[in-house]
């Protein structure tokens, strides 16, 4: 196994609920993942990251963990995890799991103990319980809002039934925030890390890695109106070019995001991980702005990678893309870390839709039947394929989200009563939330649930369009999105693009990006009118080419 594997890895995100369902209950599971590892090997990825499969009441699709060291029966058992891990490793695929340290589920035994033990107890001190404001204590301790909408505080009833203290939850009320100044919390998470490292995992994607420490005194704070839903500052306005300047000035951080103290936690964890052989990694989910600030998460003694949400948030616009690529390579490079690249995940509108939406759609709000400015499927897909071909030409580590290799769009027409995202409930349906990117994926055109599982069951309804997009329809089909991804990943590996560097090539129109990475030239036409390709054999193109003309919304790779 090569060293520094994570610097260049193509990492495929599995959303276990929606990947493959072995037992036919309509919810994906670990045995389902095991059964589909050959397909992932064939795709050509280096590692998988699994969103949570731990014991959980599933109020936030598993990001509400009730037992960090066990598998939820919906997904199987620890033995299924061990089997999946062994089978992945046998295929040379590394496995990263999700760690959710900012908050637990309210069904976690610690939170239940905190409720029972009452104010001032050691049990309450593991979470952020406070007395309310106002003479009767019936106003929340401060004005913070939940990321999912509504207040970030919920009042509990004390043992005698009287209204009591309030607890902080930056997300759903079922997700109480831990108090990370408490040593007991720190010790517990060291044990959790060891539990999974001993089982053989290759690393952790750390949820809300910017949120664990809150400013002293929990001061009031009103976020900017255009703040992203997971934190950060800049507006995420798909389709509308970001002014590069917007993302380069550090704004004020909220008193719950990006506080200095979080870095001590990662230094501690890094030492722990380094005790294990085989380069186990930490990847930060840190929605902070701008990029140089994100680079603080990946200083040499902290985490290995941080998701590049600035890249994900950049519209399909040559100037904005060039700016964010340079800024990423500078920021991460300045601390010796690789840049990462990502276009889709389980929290954002799938990029086959998002990059072509013409109306503002703040991240986390989602799309649904009332949304305006939605693209035609073909136009959206075309742009997404070009965007992926640009992304996979860049040096560093790239994250892919299950289903993007099939060209899946966001599902817009989910019935209201099928939606499960807490965002939908906490905003009374004003925000659609994230269910549209979480619909179980299609494997076989003519099987029940399009091959997701052995029955028709699917926890979110699958659109009829899944039939033509099923993996078996695309496999071996020239020009299919699946075959495009396979070629991109194969050429990326053969030409070592992950460990290269970007050199911009001059002499192209403003809406065209041309870069050289090693012996590959990538030309991305973000405009509508065609452009002549430079010399060099064409290695691939995201759409069929006629001669040496690169049409609009298309990317080609050439041999330099
Ligand atoms: C980020 C996760 O990706 C998202 O799905 C989740 O809702 C929040 N963190 C809270 O854990």
Coordinates of C-alpha atoms and ligand atoms in Angstrom, one line a residue:
X1 CA 0.0 0.0 0.0
X2 CA 1.4 3.4 -0.9
X3 CA 2.1 5.9 1.8
X4 CA 0.3 9.2 1.9
X5 CA -2.6 7.5 0.1
X6 CA -5.1 10.1 1.3
X7 CA -3.3 12.9 -0.5
X8 CA -4.5 11.7 -3.9
X9 CA -7.4 9.4 -3.1
X10 CA -10.7 9.3 -4.9
X11 CA -13.1 8.7 -2.1
X12 CA -16.7 7.6 -2.7
X13 CA -19.3 8.5 -0.2
X14 CA -21.8 5.8 0.7
X15 CA -25.1 7.0 2.3
X16 CA -26.0 3.6 3.9
X17 CA -29.7 4.2 4.0
X18 CA -29.8 4.6 0.2
X19 CA -27.0 2.5 -1.3
X20 CA -28.1 -1.1 -1.3
X21 CA -30.7 -3.0 0.7
X22 CA -29.9 -6.6 1.3
X23 CA -32.9 -7.6 3.5
X24 CA -35.6 -5.8 1.5
X25 CA -36.9 -3.6 4.3
X26 CA -36.5 -0.5 2.2
X27 CA -33.5 0.8 4.1
X28 CA -30.0 0.2 2.8
X29 CA -27.7 -1.8 5.1
X30 CA -24.1 -3.0 5.6
X31 CA -24.7 -6.4 3.9
X32 CA -26.0 -4.5 0.9
X33 CA -22.7 -2.5 0.8
X34 CA -20.7 -5.7 0.9
X35 CA -22.7 -7.1 -2.0
X36 CA -21.9 -4.1 -4.2
X37 CA -18.1 -3.7 -3.5
X38 CA -17.2 -5.3 -6.8
X39 CA -19.1 -2.5 -8.6
X40 CA -17.1 0.1 -6.6
X41 CA -13.9 -1.6 -7.4
X42 CA -14.8 -1.6 -11.1
X43 CA -15.6 2.1 -10.8
X44 CA -12.0 2.7 -9.7
X45 CA -12.2 4.5 -6.4
X46 CA -9.6 4.2 -3.6
X47 CA -11.7 4.5 -0.5
X48 CA -15.3 4.7 0.7
X49 CA -16.7 7.0 3.4
X50 CA -19.8 5.7 5.1
X51 CA -22.3 8.1 6.6
X52 CA -23.5 7.0 10.1
X53 CA -24.8 3.4 10.6
X54 CA -24.6 3.5 14.4
X55 CA -27.4 2.9 16.8
X56 CA -29.8 5.8 16.4
X57 CA -33.4 6.8 16.5
X58 CA -32.8 8.3 13.0
X59 CA -34.3 11.7 13.7
X60 CA -31.5 13.1 11.6
X61 CA -30.8 10.1 9.4
X62 CA -28.3 8.7 11.9
X63 CA -26.4 11.9 12.7
X64 CA -28.1 11.5 16.0
X65 CA -26.1 8.7 17.6
X66 CA -27.4 6.8 20.6
X67 CA -24.5 4.3 20.8
X68 CA -21.2 5.2 19.1
X69 CA -19.9 1.7 19.4
X70 CA -22.6 -0.4 17.9
X71 CA -24.5 -0.8 14.6
X72 CA -28.1 0.1 14.3
X73 CA -30.2 -3.0 13.7
X74 CA -31.6 -1.3 10.6
X75 CA -28.1 -1.5 9.1
X76 CA -27.1 -4.9 10.5
X77 CA -24.7 -5.8 13.4
X78 CA -21.0 -5.4 14.2
X79 CA -20.3 -8.7 12.5
X80 CA -21.7 -7.2 9.2
X81 CA -19.4 -4.2 9.6
X82 CA -16.4 -6.5 10.1
X83 CA -17.4 -8.5 7.1
X84 CA -17.8 -5.4 5.0
X85 CA -14.5 -4.0 6.1
X86 CA -12.6 -7.2 5.4
X87 CA -14.2 -7.5 1.9
X88 CA -13.4 -3.8 1.1
X89 CA -9.8 -4.3 2.2
X90 CA -9.5 -7.5 0.2
X91 CA -10.3 -5.3 -2.8
X92 CA -7.8 -2.6 -1.9
X93 CA -10.6 -0.2 -0.9
X94 CA -10.0 1.8 2.3
X95 CA -12.9 2.5 4.7
X96 CA -13.6 5.8 6.4
X97 CA -16.5 6.1 8.9
X98 CA -18.4 9.1 10.1
X99 CA -17.8 10.4 13.6
X100 CA -20.4 12.7 15.1
X101 CA -18.8 14.3 18.2
X102 CA -20.6 17.7 18.4
X103 CA -23.8 16.1 19.6
X104 CA -25.4 12.8 20.5
X105 CA -29.0 11.6 20.2
X106 CA -31.3 12.5 23.0
X107 CA -31.7 8.7 23.4
X108 CA -28.0 8.4 24.3
X109 CA -27.7 7.0 27.8
X110 CA -25.7 10.0 28.9
X111 CA -28.4 12.4 27.9
X112 CA -31.1 10.3 29.5
X113 CA -28.9 10.2 32.7
X114 CA -28.5 14.0 32.4
X115 CA -32.3 14.5 32.3
X116 CA -32.8 12.2 35.3
X117 CA -29.9 13.7 37.4
X118 CA -31.1 17.3 37.4
X119 CA -29.4 20.7 37.5
X120 CA -25.8 21.0 38.7
X121 CA -25.1 17.3 38.3
X122 CA -22.0 15.7 36.7
X123 CA -24.4 14.1 34.2
X124 CA -25.7 17.4 33.0
X125 CA -22.2 18.8 32.8
X126 CA -21.5 16.5 29.8
X127 CA -24.0 18.6 27.8
X128 CA -24.8 22.3 27.6
X129 CA -27.6 22.8 30.1
X130 CA -28.3 26.4 31.3
X131 CA -31.0 28.2 33.2
X132 CA -33.4 30.2 31.1
X133 CA -33.5 34.0 31.0
X134 CA -36.3 36.1 32.3
X135 CA -37.7 36.1 35.9
X136 CA -39.3 32.6 35.4
X137 CA -36.5 31.3 33.3
X138 CA -38.8 30.7 30.5
X139 CA -36.8 32.4 27.8
X140 CA -33.9 30.6 26.1
X141 CA -30.4 31.3 27.6
X142 CA -29.4 33.1 24.4
X143 CA -30.7 33.9 20.9
X144 CA -28.9 31.2 18.9
X145 CA -30.9 29.5 16.1
X146 CA -30.7 25.9 15.1
X147 CA -29.1 25.2 11.7
X148 CA -32.3 23.4 10.9
X149 CA -34.5 26.4 11.8
X150 CA -36.1 27.5 15.1
X151 CA -34.4 28.1 18.4
X152 CA -31.2 26.2 19.3
X153 CA -32.5 25.6 22.9
X154 CA -35.1 23.3 24.3
X155 CA -36.5 23.4 27.8
X156 CA -36.7 20.2 29.8
X157 CA -39.2 19.2 32.5
X158 CA -37.4 18.4 35.8
X159 CA -38.1 15.2 37.7
X160 CA -40.9 16.8 39.6
X161 CA -42.6 17.8 36.3
X162 CA -41.9 21.5 36.6
X163 CA -40.3 23.4 33.7
X164 CA -36.6 23.3 34.2
X165 CA -33.3 24.0 32.5
X166 CA -32.6 24.4 28.8
X167 CA -30.1 22.4 26.7
X168 CA -28.3 23.6 23.6
X169 CA -28.8 21.8 20.2
X170 CA -27.2 23.5 17.2
X171 CA -29.2 21.0 15.1
X172 CA -32.4 19.2 15.9
X173 CA -33.8 19.2 19.4
X174 CA -33.1 15.4 19.4
X175 CA -29.3 16.3 19.0
X176 CA -28.1 17.8 22.3
X177 CA -24.6 19.4 22.0
X178 CA -21.8 17.9 24.2
X179 CA -19.8 20.2 26.4
X180 CA -16.3 19.7 25.0
X181 CA -14.6 21.5 27.9
X182 CA -15.5 18.5 30.0
X183 CA -12.7 15.9 30.2
X184 CA -15.2 13.1 30.5
X185 CA -16.4 13.9 27.0
X186 CA -12.9 14.0 25.6
X187 CA -12.0 10.7 27.2
X188 CA -15.1 9.0 25.9
X189 CA -14.4 10.0 22.3
X190 CA -10.8 8.8 22.6
X191 CA -12.3 5.4 23.5
X192 CA -14.7 5.6 20.6
X193 CA -11.8 6.4 18.2
X194 CA -9.9 3.4 19.5
X195 CA -12.9 1.1 19.3
X196 CA -13.1 1.6 15.5
X197 CA -9.4 1.9 14.9
X198 CA -8.9 -1.4 16.6
X199 CA -11.5 -2.9 14.3
X200 CA -9.4 -1.7 11.4
X201 CA -11.1 1.5 9.9
X202 CA -8.8 3.7 7.9
X203 CA -10.1 7.0 9.2
X204 CA -12.9 9.2 10.2
X205 CA -14.9 11.9 8.6
X206 CA -15.6 14.3 11.5
X207 CA -19.1 15.8 11.5
X208 CA -19.4 19.5 12.4
X209 CA -15.7 19.7 13.0
X210 CA -16.0 23.4 13.4
X211 CA -18.7 23.4 16.1
X212 CA -17.5 21.5 19.1
X213 CA -16.2 24.5 21.2
X214 CA -18.5 27.4 22.0
X215 CA -17.4 30.9 23.0
X216 CA -17.2 31.5 26.7
X217 CA -20.4 32.8 28.2
X218 CA -22.4 31.7 25.1
X219 CA -23.0 35.3 23.9
X220 CA -25.9 36.3 21.8
X221 CA -25.2 36.3 18.0
X222 CA -27.3 37.0 15.0
X223 CA -25.9 35.4 11.8
X224 CA -25.8 37.2 8.5
X225 CA -29.0 36.6 6.5
X226 CA -27.0 34.9 3.7
X227 CA -25.2 32.4 6.0
X228 CA -24.9 28.9 4.7
X229 CA -27.0 26.4 6.6
X230 CA -24.1 24.4 8.0
X231 CA -22.2 27.5 9.1
X232 CA -19.7 29.5 7.2
X233 CA -20.4 33.0 5.9
X234 CA -20.8 33.3 2.2
X235 CA -24.1 33.0 0.5
X236 CA -24.4 29.8 -1.6
X237 CA -26.3 31.1 -4.5
X238 CA -26.2 28.4 -7.1
X239 CA -26.2 29.7 -10.7
X240 CA -25.2 33.2 -9.7
X241 CA -21.4 33.7 -9.9
X242 CA -19.8 34.4 -6.6
X243 CA -17.6 37.5 -6.7
X244 CA -14.2 36.1 -5.8
X245 CA -13.7 38.8 -3.2
X246 CA -16.7 37.6 -1.2
X247 CA -14.8 34.5 0.0
X248 CA -11.4 35.9 0.6
X249 CA -11.9 38.2 3.6
X250 CA -12.4 36.5 7.0
X251 CA -15.7 37.5 8.4
X252 CA -16.7 37.3 12.0
X253 CA -17.1 33.7 13.2
X254 CA -20.3 32.8 15.0
X255 CA -19.5 32.0 18.7
X256 CA -20.3 28.4 18.0
X257 CA -18.2 27.9 14.8
X258 CA -14.5 27.7 14.4
X259 CA -13.5 28.6 17.9
X260 CA -9.7 28.2 18.5
X261 CA -10.2 25.5 21.1
X262 CA -11.4 23.0 18.5
X263 CA -7.8 22.6 17.3
X264 CA -6.6 21.2 20.6
X265 CA -9.1 18.3 20.1
X266 CA -7.7 17.4 16.7
X267 CA -4.1 17.6 17.9
X268 CA -5.0 15.2 20.6
X269 CA -6.8 12.8 18.1
X270 CA -3.9 13.1 15.6
X271 CA -1.5 11.8 18.2
X272 CA -3.9 8.9 18.9
X273 CA -4.3 8.0 15.2
X274 CA -0.6 8.2 14.6
X275 CA -0.2 5.3 17.2
X276 CA -1.8 3.1 14.6
X277 CA -0.1 1.7 11.5
X278 CA -1.3 2.4 8.0
X279 CA -2.0 6.1 8.0
X280 CA -5.5 6.4 9.5
X281 CA -6.9 9.7 8.6
X282 CA -9.2 12.5 9.9
X283 CA -11.2 14.5 7.4
X284 CA -12.9 17.6 8.6
X285 CA -16.5 18.7 7.8
X286 CA -15.8 22.3 8.6
X287 CA -18.1 24.9 7.0
X288 CA -16.0 28.0 7.6
X289 CA -14.9 30.8 5.4
X290 CA -12.6 31.7 3.8
X291 CA -10.2 28.9 2.6
X292 CA -7.2 30.0 4.6
X293 CA -9.2 29.6 7.7
X294 CA -10.2 26.0 6.7
X295 CA -6.5 25.3 6.2
X296 CA -6.2 25.6 10.0
X297 CA -7.9 22.2 10.3
X298 CA -5.2 20.5 8.3
X299 CA -2.0 21.9 9.8
X300 CA 0.6 19.2 10.1
X301 CA -0.3 18.1 13.6
X302 CA -4.1 18.2 13.1
X303 CA -6.3 16.6 10.6
X304 CA -5.3 15.2 7.2
X305 CA -8.0 16.6 5.0
X306 CA -10.8 19.1 5.1
X307 CA -13.8 19.2 2.7
X308 CA -13.5 22.0 0.2
X309 CA -16.9 23.5 0.4
X310 CA -15.8 26.7 -1.2
X311 CA -15.2 24.6 -4.3
X312 CA -18.6 22.9 -4.0
X313 CA -20.3 26.3 -3.7
X314 CA -18.6 27.7 -6.8
X315 CA -21.0 28.1 -9.8
X316 CA -20.1 26.8 -13.2
X317 CA -18.2 30.0 -14.2
X318 CA -14.6 30.0 -15.4
X319 CA -13.4 33.1 -13.5
X320 CA -14.9 31.9 -10.2
X321 CA -13.6 28.4 -10.7
X322 CA -10.1 29.5 -11.5
X323 CA -10.2 31.7 -8.4
X324 CA -11.3 29.0 -6.1
X325 CA -8.9 26.4 -7.5
X326 CA -5.9 28.8 -7.0
X327 CA -7.2 29.8 -3.6
X328 CA -7.6 26.1 -2.6
X329 CA -4.1 25.1 -3.7
X330 CA -2.6 28.1 -2.0
X331 CA -4.4 27.7 1.3
X332 CA -4.0 24.0 1.7
X333 CA -0.5 24.0 0.2
X334 CA 0.6 26.7 2.7
X335 CA 0.2 24.1 5.5
X336 CA 1.5 21.2 3.5
X337 CA -1.9 19.6 3.1
X338 CA -3.5 18.4 -0.2
X339 CA -6.5 20.2 -1.4
X340 CA -9.7 18.2 -1.6
X341 CA -12.5 18.6 -4.2
X342 CA -16.2 17.8 -3.9
X343 CA -19.3 18.6 -5.9
X344 CA -22.0 16.6 -4.2
X345 CA -22.9 15.0 -0.9
X346 CA -25.9 14.1 1.2
X347 CA -26.5 17.7 2.4
X348 CA -26.5 19.6 -0.9
X349 CA -28.6 19.6 -4.1
X350 CA -27.0 17.1 -6.5
X351 CA -24.7 18.8 -8.9
X352 CA -26.5 17.4 -11.9
X353 CA -29.2 19.9 -10.9
X354 CA -27.5 22.5 -8.8
X355 CA -25.0 23.9 -11.3
X356 CA -27.8 24.8 -13.7
X357 CA -30.4 26.2 -11.3
X358 CA -31.0 29.8 -12.3
X359 CA -32.7 31.0 -9.1
X360 CA -31.0 31.5 -5.7
X361 CA -31.2 28.3 -3.6
X362 CA -29.3 28.7 -0.2
X363 CA -27.5 25.5 0.8
X364 CA -29.7 23.2 2.9
X365 CA -33.0 24.7 1.7
X366 CA -33.3 22.1 -1.0
X367 CA -35.5 22.0 -4.1
X368 CA -39.1 20.9 -4.5
X369 CA -42.2 21.4 -6.6
X370 CA -42.5 25.1 -5.7
X371 CA -38.9 25.9 -6.7
X372 CA -38.2 28.0 -9.7
X373 CA -35.4 28.1 -12.2
X374 CA -34.9 24.4 -12.4
X375 CA -32.9 23.0 -15.4
X376 CA -33.9 20.5 -18.0
X377 CA -32.4 17.2 -17.0
X378 CA -30.1 16.9 -20.1
X379 CA -28.8 20.4 -19.7
X380 CA -28.1 19.9 -16.0
X381 CA -26.4 16.6 -16.6
X382 CA -24.2 18.0 -19.4
X383 CA -22.8 20.7 -17.1
X384 CA -22.3 18.2 -14.2
X385 CA -20.3 15.9 -16.4
X386 CA -18.1 18.7 -17.5
X387 CA -17.7 19.9 -13.9
X388 CA -16.7 16.4 -12.8
X389 CA -14.2 16.1 -15.6
X390 CA -12.6 19.4 -14.5
X391 CA -12.6 18.4 -10.9
X392 CA -10.9 15.0 -11.5
X393 CA -8.1 16.7 -13.4
X394 CA -7.1 18.6 -10.3
X395 CA -4.3 17.5 -7.9
X396 CA -5.4 16.4 -4.5
X397 CA -8.1 14.1 -3.2
X398 CA -11.6 14.0 -4.7
X399 CA -14.8 13.1 -3.1
X400 CA -17.7 11.5 -5.1
X401 CA -21.2 11.0 -3.7
X402 CA -23.1 7.8 -4.5
X403 CA -25.2 8.1 -7.6
X404 CA -23.4 11.0 -9.2
X405 CA -21.6 8.4 -11.4
X406 CA -25.0 7.6 -12.7
X407 CA -25.8 11.2 -13.4
X408 CA -28.6 11.2 -10.9
X409 CA -30.4 14.6 -10.6
X410 CA -32.0 16.0 -7.4
X411 CA -35.4 14.4 -6.9
X412 CA -37.8 17.4 -7.0
X413 CA -41.2 15.8 -6.7
X414 CA -41.0 13.9 -3.4
X415 CA -44.4 13.8 -1.8
X416 CA -44.5 16.0 1.3
X417 CA -45.5 13.1 3.6
X418 CA -42.4 11.1 2.4
X419 CA -39.9 13.7 3.5
X420 CA -37.8 12.9 6.6
X421 CA -35.2 15.8 6.9
X422 CA -35.7 17.6 10.2
X423 CA -35.2 20.9 8.2
X424 CA -38.6 20.2 6.6
X425 CA -40.4 19.8 9.9
X426 CA -38.6 22.6 11.8
X427 CA -39.5 25.1 9.1
X428 CA -43.0 23.8 8.6
X429 CA -42.2 22.9 5.0
X430 CA -40.8 26.3 4.1
X431 CA -37.4 24.6 3.4
X432 CA -37.5 21.3 1.5
X433 CA -34.3 20.2 3.0
X434 CA -32.0 17.4 1.8
X435 CA -34.2 14.4 1.0
X436 CA -34.0 15.1 -2.7
X437 CA -30.3 14.0 -2.9
X438 CA -30.9 11.0 -0.6
X439 CA -33.2 8.8 -2.7
X440 CA -32.1 5.2 -2.9
X441 CA -30.0 4.6 -6.0
X442 CA -30.8 2.4 -9.0
X443 CA -28.8 -0.6 -9.9
X444 CA -30.9 -2.7 -12.3
X445 CA -33.5 -1.2 -14.6
X446 CA -35.9 -4.1 -14.5
X447 CA -35.7 -5.2 -10.9
X448 CA -38.0 -4.2 -8.0
X449 CA -36.8 -0.9 -6.5
X450 CA -34.5 -0.7 -9.5
X451 CA -32.2 -3.2 -7.8
X452 CA -31.8 -1.2 -4.6
X453 CA -33.1 -4.2 -2.8
X454 CA -34.9 -7.5 -3.3
X455 CA -38.4 -5.9 -2.7
X456 CA -40.3 -2.9 -4.0
X457 CA -39.6 -1.1 -0.6
X458 CA -37.6 2.1 -0.6
X459 CA -37.6 4.5 2.3
X460 CA -38.0 7.4 -0.1
X461 CA -39.9 6.8 -3.3
X462 CA -37.7 6.4 -6.4
X463 CA -38.7 8.3 -9.6
X464 CA -39.6 6.4 -12.8
X465 CA -36.5 8.1 -14.3
X466 CA -34.3 5.9 -12.2
X467 CA -35.1 3.1 -14.7
X468 CA -33.1 4.5 -17.6
X469 CA -30.3 5.7 -15.2
X470 CA -29.8 2.3 -13.6
X471 CA -26.2 1.1 -13.4
X472 CA -26.9 -2.0 -15.6
X473 CA -28.2 0.2 -18.4
X474 CA -25.1 2.4 -18.3
X475 CA -22.5 -0.3 -17.8
X476 CA -20.5 -0.9 -21.0
X477 CA -22.6 1.8 -22.8
X478 CA -20.5 4.2 -24.7
X479 CA -21.0 7.8 -23.6
X480 CA -22.9 6.9 -20.4
X481 CA -22.1 8.8 -17.3
X482 CA -20.9 5.6 -15.5
X483 CA -18.4 4.9 -18.3
X484 CA -17.3 8.6 -18.3
X485 CA -16.6 8.3 -14.5
X486 CA -14.7 5.0 -15.0
X487 CA -12.5 6.5 -17.7
X488 CA -11.9 9.7 -15.7
X489 CA -10.8 7.7 -12.6
X490 CA -8.7 5.3 -14.6
X491 CA -6.9 8.1 -16.5
X492 CA -6.5 10.2 -13.3
X493 CA -4.7 7.2 -11.8
X494 CA -2.6 6.4 -14.9
X495 CA -1.5 10.0 -15.3
X496 CA -1.0 10.5 -11.5
X497 CA -3.1 13.6 -11.6
X498 CA -3.7 13.4 -7.9
X499 CA -0.1 14.3 -7.1
X500 CA 0.5 16.8 -9.8
X501 CA 0.2 20.6 -10.0
X502 CA -1.9 23.2 -11.9
X503 CA -0.4 25.3 -14.6
X504 CA -2.9 27.6 -16.3
X505 CA -2.6 27.9 -20.0
X506 CA -3.0 31.3 -21.5
X507 CA -4.7 32.4 -24.7
X508 CA -8.3 31.1 -24.1
X509 CA -11.6 33.0 -24.0
X510 CA -12.7 34.2 -20.6
X511 CA -15.3 31.5 -20.3
X512 CA -12.8 28.7 -21.0
X513 CA -10.4 27.2 -18.4
X514 CA -7.3 25.4 -19.7
X515 CA -4.9 23.9 -17.3
X516 CA -2.0 21.5 -17.5
X517 CA -1.4 18.9 -14.8
X518 CA 1.6 16.7 -15.6
X519 CA 1.2 15.3 -19.0
X520 CA -2.5 16.0 -19.2
X521 CA -4.2 19.2 -20.5
X522 CA -7.8 19.8 -19.4
X523 CA -9.9 22.3 -21.2
X524 CA -13.3 23.2 -19.7
X525 CA -15.7 25.3 -21.8
X526 CA -18.1 26.9 -19.3
X527 CA -19.7 29.1 -22.0
X528 CA -22.3 28.3 -24.7
X529 CA -20.2 28.8 -27.9
X530 CA -17.7 26.2 -29.1
X531 CA -14.0 26.7 -28.8
X532 CA -11.1 25.1 -30.8
X533 CA -9.0 22.6 -28.8
X534 CA -5.2 23.1 -28.5
X535 CA -3.0 20.4 -30.1
X536 CA -2.6 17.0 -28.4
X537 CA -4.4 13.7 -28.6
X538 CA -7.8 13.7 -27.0
X539 CA -7.9 11.3 -24.0
X540 CA -11.5 11.8 -23.3
X541 CA -14.3 14.4 -23.4
X542 CA -17.4 14.8 -21.3
X543 CA -19.5 14.9 -24.5
X544 CA -18.9 13.5 -28.0
X545 CA -16.7 15.8 -30.0
X546 CA -16.9 16.7 -33.7
X547 CA -13.3 17.2 -34.9
X548 CA -11.3 19.4 -32.6
X549 CA -14.1 21.6 -31.5
X550 CA -15.1 21.7 -27.8
X551 CA -18.8 22.5 -27.5
X552 CA -20.3 24.6 -24.6
X553 CA -20.6 23.0 -21.2
X554 CA -18.0 20.4 -22.1
X555 CA -14.5 19.4 -20.7
X556 CA -11.9 17.5 -22.6
X557 CA -8.6 16.0 -21.5
X558 CA -5.7 15.9 -24.0
X559 CA -2.2 14.5 -23.9
X560 CA 0.2 17.4 -23.5
Ligands
LIG1 C1 -23.5 17.5 8.9 C2 -24.1 16.3 8.3 O1 -23.4 16.1 7.1 C3 -25.5 16.5 8.2 O2 -26.2 15.5 7.4 C4 -26.1 16.5 9.6 O3 -27.5 16.8 9.6 C5 -25.4 17.6 10.4 N1 -24.0 17.6 10.3 C6 -25.7 17.4 11.9 O4 -25.0 16.2 12.4

